[in-house]
PDB file of C-alpha atoms in Angstrom:
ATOM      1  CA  UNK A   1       0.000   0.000   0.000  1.00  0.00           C
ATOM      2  CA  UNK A   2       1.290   2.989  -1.063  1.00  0.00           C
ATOM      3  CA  UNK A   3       1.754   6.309   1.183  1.00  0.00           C
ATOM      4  CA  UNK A   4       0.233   8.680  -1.163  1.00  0.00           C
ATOM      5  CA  UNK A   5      -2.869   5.980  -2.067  1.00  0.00           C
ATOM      6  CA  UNK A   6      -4.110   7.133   1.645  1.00  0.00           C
ATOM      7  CA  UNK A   7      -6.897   9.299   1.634  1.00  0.00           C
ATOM      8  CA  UNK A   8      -6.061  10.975   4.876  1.00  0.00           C
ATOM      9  CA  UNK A   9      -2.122  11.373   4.261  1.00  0.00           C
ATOM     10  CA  UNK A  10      -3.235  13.478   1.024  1.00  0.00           C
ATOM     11  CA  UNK A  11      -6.083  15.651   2.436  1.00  0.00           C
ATOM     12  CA  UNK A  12      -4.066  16.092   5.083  1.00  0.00           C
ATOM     13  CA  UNK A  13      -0.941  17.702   2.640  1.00  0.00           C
ATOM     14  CA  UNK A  14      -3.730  19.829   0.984  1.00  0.00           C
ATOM     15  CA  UNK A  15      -5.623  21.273   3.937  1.00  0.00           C
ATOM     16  CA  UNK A  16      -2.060  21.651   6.069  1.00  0.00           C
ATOM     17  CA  UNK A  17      -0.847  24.600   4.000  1.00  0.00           C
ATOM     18  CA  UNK A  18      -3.997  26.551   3.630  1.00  0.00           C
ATOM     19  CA  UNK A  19      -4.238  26.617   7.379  1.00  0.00           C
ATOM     20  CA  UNK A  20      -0.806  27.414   7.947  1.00  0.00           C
ATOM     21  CA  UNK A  21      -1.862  30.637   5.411  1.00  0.00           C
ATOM     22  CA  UNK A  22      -4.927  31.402   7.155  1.00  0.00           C
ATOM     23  CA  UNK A  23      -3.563  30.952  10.681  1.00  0.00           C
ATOM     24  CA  UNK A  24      -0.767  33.558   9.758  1.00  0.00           C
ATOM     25  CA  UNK A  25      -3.044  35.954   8.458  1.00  0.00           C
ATOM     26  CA  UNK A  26      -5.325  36.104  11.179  1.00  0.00           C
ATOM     27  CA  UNK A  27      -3.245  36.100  13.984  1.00  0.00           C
ATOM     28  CA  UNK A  28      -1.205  39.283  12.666  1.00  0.00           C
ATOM     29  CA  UNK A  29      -5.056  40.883  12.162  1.00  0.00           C
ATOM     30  CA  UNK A  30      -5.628  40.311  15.733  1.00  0.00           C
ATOM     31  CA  UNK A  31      -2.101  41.229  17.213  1.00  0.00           C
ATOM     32  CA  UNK A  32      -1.448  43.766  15.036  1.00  0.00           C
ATOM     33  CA  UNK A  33      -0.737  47.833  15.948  1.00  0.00           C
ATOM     34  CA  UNK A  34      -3.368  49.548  15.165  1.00  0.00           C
ATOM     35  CA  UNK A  35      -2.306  52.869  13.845  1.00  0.00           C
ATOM     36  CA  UNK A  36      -3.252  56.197  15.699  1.00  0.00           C
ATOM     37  CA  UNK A  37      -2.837  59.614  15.191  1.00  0.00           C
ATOM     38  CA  UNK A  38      -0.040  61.056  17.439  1.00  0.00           C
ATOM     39  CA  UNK A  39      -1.406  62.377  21.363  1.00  0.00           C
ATOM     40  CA  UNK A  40      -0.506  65.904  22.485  1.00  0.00           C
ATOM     41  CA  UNK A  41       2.039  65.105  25.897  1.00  0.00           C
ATOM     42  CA  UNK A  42       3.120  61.743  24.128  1.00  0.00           C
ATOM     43  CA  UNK A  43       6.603  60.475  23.009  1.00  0.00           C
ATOM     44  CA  UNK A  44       7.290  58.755  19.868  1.00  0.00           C
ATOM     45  CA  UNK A  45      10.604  57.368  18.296  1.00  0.00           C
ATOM     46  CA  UNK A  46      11.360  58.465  15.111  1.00  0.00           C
ATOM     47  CA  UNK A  47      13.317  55.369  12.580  1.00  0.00           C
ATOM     48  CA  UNK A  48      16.419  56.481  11.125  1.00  0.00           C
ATOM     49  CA  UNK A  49      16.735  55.731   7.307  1.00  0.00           C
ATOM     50  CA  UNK A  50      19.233  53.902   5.545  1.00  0.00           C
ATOM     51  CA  UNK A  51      21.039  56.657   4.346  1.00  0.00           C
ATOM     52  CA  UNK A  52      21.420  57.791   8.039  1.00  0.00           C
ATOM     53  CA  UNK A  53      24.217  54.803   8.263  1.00  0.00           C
ATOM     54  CA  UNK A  54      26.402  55.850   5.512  1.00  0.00           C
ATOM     55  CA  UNK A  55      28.243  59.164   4.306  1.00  0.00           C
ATOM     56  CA  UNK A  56      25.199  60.658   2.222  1.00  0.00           C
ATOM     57  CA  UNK A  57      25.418  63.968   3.367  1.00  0.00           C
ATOM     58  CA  UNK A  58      22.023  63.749   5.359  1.00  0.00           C
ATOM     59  CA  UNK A  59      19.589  61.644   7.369  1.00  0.00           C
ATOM     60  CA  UNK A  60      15.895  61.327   7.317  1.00  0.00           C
ATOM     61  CA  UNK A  61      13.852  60.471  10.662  1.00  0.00           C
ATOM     62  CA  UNK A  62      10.432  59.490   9.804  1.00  0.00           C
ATOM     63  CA  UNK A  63       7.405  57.983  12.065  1.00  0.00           C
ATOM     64  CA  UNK A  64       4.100  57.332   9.907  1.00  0.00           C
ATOM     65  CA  UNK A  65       3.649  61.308   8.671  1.00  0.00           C
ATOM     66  CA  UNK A  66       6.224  62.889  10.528  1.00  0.00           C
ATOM     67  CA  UNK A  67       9.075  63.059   8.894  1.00  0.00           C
ATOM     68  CA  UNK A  68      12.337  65.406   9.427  1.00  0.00           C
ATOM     69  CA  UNK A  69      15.928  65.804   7.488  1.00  0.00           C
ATOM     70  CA  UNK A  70      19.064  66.337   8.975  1.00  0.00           C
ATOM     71  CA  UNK A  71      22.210  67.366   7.366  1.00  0.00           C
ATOM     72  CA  UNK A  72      25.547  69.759   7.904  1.00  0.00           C
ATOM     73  CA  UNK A  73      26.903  72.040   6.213  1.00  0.00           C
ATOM     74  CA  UNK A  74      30.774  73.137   6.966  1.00  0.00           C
ATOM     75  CA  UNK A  75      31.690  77.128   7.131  1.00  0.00           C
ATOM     76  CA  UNK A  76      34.850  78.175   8.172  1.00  0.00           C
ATOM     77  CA  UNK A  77      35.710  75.199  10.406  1.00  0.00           C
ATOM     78  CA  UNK A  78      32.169  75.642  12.234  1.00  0.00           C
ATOM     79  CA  UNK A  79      29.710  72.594  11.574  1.00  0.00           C
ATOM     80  CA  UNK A  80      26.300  73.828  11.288  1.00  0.00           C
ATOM     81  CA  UNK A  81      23.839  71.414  12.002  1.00  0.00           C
ATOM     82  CA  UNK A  82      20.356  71.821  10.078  1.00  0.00           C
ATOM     83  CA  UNK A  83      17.328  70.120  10.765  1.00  0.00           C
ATOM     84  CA  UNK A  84      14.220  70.341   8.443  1.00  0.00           C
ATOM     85  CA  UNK A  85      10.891  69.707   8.629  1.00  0.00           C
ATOM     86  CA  UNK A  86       7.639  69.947   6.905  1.00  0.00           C
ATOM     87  CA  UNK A  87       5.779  70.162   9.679  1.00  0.00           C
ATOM     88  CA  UNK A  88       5.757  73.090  12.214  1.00  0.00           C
ATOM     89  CA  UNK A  89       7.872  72.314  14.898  1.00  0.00           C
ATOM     90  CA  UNK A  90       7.796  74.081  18.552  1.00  0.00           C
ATOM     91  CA  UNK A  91      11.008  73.354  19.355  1.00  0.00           C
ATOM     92  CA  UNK A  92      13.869  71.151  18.948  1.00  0.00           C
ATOM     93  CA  UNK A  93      16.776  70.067  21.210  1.00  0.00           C
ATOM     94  CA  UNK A  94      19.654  67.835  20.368  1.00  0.00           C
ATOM     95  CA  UNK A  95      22.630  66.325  22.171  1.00  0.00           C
ATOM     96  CA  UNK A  96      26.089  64.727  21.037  1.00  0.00           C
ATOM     97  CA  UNK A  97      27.951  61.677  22.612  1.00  0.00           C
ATOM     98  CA  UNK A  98      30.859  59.113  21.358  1.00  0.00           C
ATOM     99  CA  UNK A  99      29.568  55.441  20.775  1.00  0.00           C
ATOM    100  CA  UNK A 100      31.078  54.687  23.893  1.00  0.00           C
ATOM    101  CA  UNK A 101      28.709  56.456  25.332  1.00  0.00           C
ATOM    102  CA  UNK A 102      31.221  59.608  26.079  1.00  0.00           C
ATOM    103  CA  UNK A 103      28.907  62.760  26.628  1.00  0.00           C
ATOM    104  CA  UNK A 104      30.624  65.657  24.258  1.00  0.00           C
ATOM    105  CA  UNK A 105      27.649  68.352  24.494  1.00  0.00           C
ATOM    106  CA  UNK A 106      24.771  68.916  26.821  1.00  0.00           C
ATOM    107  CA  UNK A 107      21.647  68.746  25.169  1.00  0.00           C
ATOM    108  CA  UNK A 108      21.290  72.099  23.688  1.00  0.00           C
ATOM    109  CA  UNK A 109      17.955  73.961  21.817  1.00  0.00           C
ATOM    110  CA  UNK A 110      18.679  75.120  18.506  1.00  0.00           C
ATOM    111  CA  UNK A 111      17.156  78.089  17.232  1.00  0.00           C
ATOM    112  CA  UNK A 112      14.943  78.439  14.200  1.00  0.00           C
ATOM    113  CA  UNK A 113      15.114  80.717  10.951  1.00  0.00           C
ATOM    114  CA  UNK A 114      12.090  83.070   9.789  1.00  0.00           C
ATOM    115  CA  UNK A 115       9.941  79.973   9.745  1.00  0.00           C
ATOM    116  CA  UNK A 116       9.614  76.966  11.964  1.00  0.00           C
ATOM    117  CA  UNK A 117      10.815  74.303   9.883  1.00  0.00           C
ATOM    118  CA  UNK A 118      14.337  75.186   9.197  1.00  0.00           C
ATOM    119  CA  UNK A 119      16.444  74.863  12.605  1.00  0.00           C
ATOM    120  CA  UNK A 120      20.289  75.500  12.759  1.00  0.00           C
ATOM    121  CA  UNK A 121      22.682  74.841  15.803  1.00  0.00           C
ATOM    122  CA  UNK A 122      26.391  75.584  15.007  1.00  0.00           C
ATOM    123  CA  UNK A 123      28.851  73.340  16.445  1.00  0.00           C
ATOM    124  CA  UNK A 124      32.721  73.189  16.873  1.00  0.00           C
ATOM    125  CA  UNK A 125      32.467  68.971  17.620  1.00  0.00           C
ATOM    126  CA  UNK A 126      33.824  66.719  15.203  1.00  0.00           C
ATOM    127  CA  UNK A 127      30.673  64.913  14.129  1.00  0.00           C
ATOM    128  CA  UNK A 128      32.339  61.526  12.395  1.00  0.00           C
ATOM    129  CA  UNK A 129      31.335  58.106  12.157  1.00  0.00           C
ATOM    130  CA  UNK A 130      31.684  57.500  15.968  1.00  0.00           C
ATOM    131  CA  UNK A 131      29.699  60.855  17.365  1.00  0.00           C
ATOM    132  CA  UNK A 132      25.931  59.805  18.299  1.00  0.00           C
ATOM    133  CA  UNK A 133      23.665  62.154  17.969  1.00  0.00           C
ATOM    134  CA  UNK A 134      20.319  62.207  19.890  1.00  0.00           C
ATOM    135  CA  UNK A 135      17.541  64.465  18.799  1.00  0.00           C
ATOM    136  CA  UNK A 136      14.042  65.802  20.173  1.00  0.00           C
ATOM    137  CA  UNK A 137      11.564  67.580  17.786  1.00  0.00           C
ATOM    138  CA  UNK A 138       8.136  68.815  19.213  1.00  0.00           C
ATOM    139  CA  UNK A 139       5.464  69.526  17.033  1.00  0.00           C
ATOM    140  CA  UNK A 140       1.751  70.344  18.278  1.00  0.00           C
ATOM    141  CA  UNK A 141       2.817  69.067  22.362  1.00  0.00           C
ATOM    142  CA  UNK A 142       4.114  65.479  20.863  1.00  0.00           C
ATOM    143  CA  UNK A 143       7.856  64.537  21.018  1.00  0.00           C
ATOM    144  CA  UNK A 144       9.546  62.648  18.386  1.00  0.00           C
ATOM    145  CA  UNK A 145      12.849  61.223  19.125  1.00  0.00           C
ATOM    146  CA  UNK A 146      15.637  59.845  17.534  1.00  0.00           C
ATOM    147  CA  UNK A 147      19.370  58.008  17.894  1.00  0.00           C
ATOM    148  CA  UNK A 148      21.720  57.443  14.814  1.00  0.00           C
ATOM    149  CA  UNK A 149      25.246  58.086  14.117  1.00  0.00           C
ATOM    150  CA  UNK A 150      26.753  60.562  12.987  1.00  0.00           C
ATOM    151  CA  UNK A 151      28.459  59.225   9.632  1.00  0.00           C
ATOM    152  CA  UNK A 152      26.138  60.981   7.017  1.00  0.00           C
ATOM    153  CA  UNK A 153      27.828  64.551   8.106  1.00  0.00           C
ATOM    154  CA  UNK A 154      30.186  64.068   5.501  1.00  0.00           C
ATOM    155  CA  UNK A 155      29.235  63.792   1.548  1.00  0.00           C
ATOM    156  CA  UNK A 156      31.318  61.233  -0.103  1.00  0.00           C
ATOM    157  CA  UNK A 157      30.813  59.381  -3.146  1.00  0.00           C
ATOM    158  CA  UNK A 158      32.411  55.798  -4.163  1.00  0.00           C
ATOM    159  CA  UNK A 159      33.719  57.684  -6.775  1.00  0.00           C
ATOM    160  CA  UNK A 160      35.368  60.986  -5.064  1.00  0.00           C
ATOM    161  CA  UNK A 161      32.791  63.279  -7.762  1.00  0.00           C
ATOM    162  CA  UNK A 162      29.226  64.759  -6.802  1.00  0.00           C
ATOM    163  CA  UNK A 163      26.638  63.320  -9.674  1.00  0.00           C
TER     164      UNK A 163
END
């Protein structure tokens, strides 16, 4: 007698799968998040993209609509940190350490051009590859924070031009 000739064995191969499917499905639609519009007094993290881990020249933080780009600009030996958004932020406060967890700065407020979604801070730190910067933006009585390195201060290419 053949294993397959069993009627069981092969509704048992067909039926396994789809309930494997279904199971996955709805146990992620009952676990699952459900997404909320931000609460005034709340705190939420903001995800550093990809191009905050490599020398890009700036970083985007985003969380769901929020969303806010970081870069520096070099004058005269001064590093001038800017920080963008497109939403009107209150205030915004930011603070340097090493990666070994080395404070360099206090967290300081930067201060904000003729509109509230250009901030600048300048700085005399070396912000390289190992500086960590943390960063607080509040917009409408919600904070969004965020951790990443430092290594997208500096614009480099793989091939030493700017496309």
């Amino acid at each position: 007698m053949s294993f397959f000739s069993n009627k069981h064995v092969v509704t048992a191969l067909i039926v396994a799968p789809i309930l494997a499917v279904v199971s996955y499905y709805s146990v992620d639609l009952l676990v699952k998040e459900k997404p909320h519009a931000a609460r005034a007094g709340s705190s939420y993290p903001l995800v550093a993209q990809s191009n905050c881990r490599y020398t890009s020249g700036r970083c985007d933080l985003k969380n769901n609509e929020f969303s806010a780009q970081v870069r520096v600009e070099e004058r005269k030996g001064v590093g001038r940190l800017i920080v963008e958004s497109e939403h009107a932020v209150q205030k915004v406060t930011v603070g340097f350490s090493r990666i070994d967890n080395t404070s360099l700065s206090e967290p300081t407020s930067m201060s904000f051009n003729a509109d509230t979604s250009s901030w600048e801070l300048d700085t005399t730190l070396v912000l390289d590859e190992y500086t960590q910067m943390m960063i607080v933006l509040q917009a409408n009585n919600v904070k969004y924070y965020a951790e990443t390195s430092m290594a997208f201060s500096q614009y480099q290419t793989s091939f030493n031009k700017s496309f």
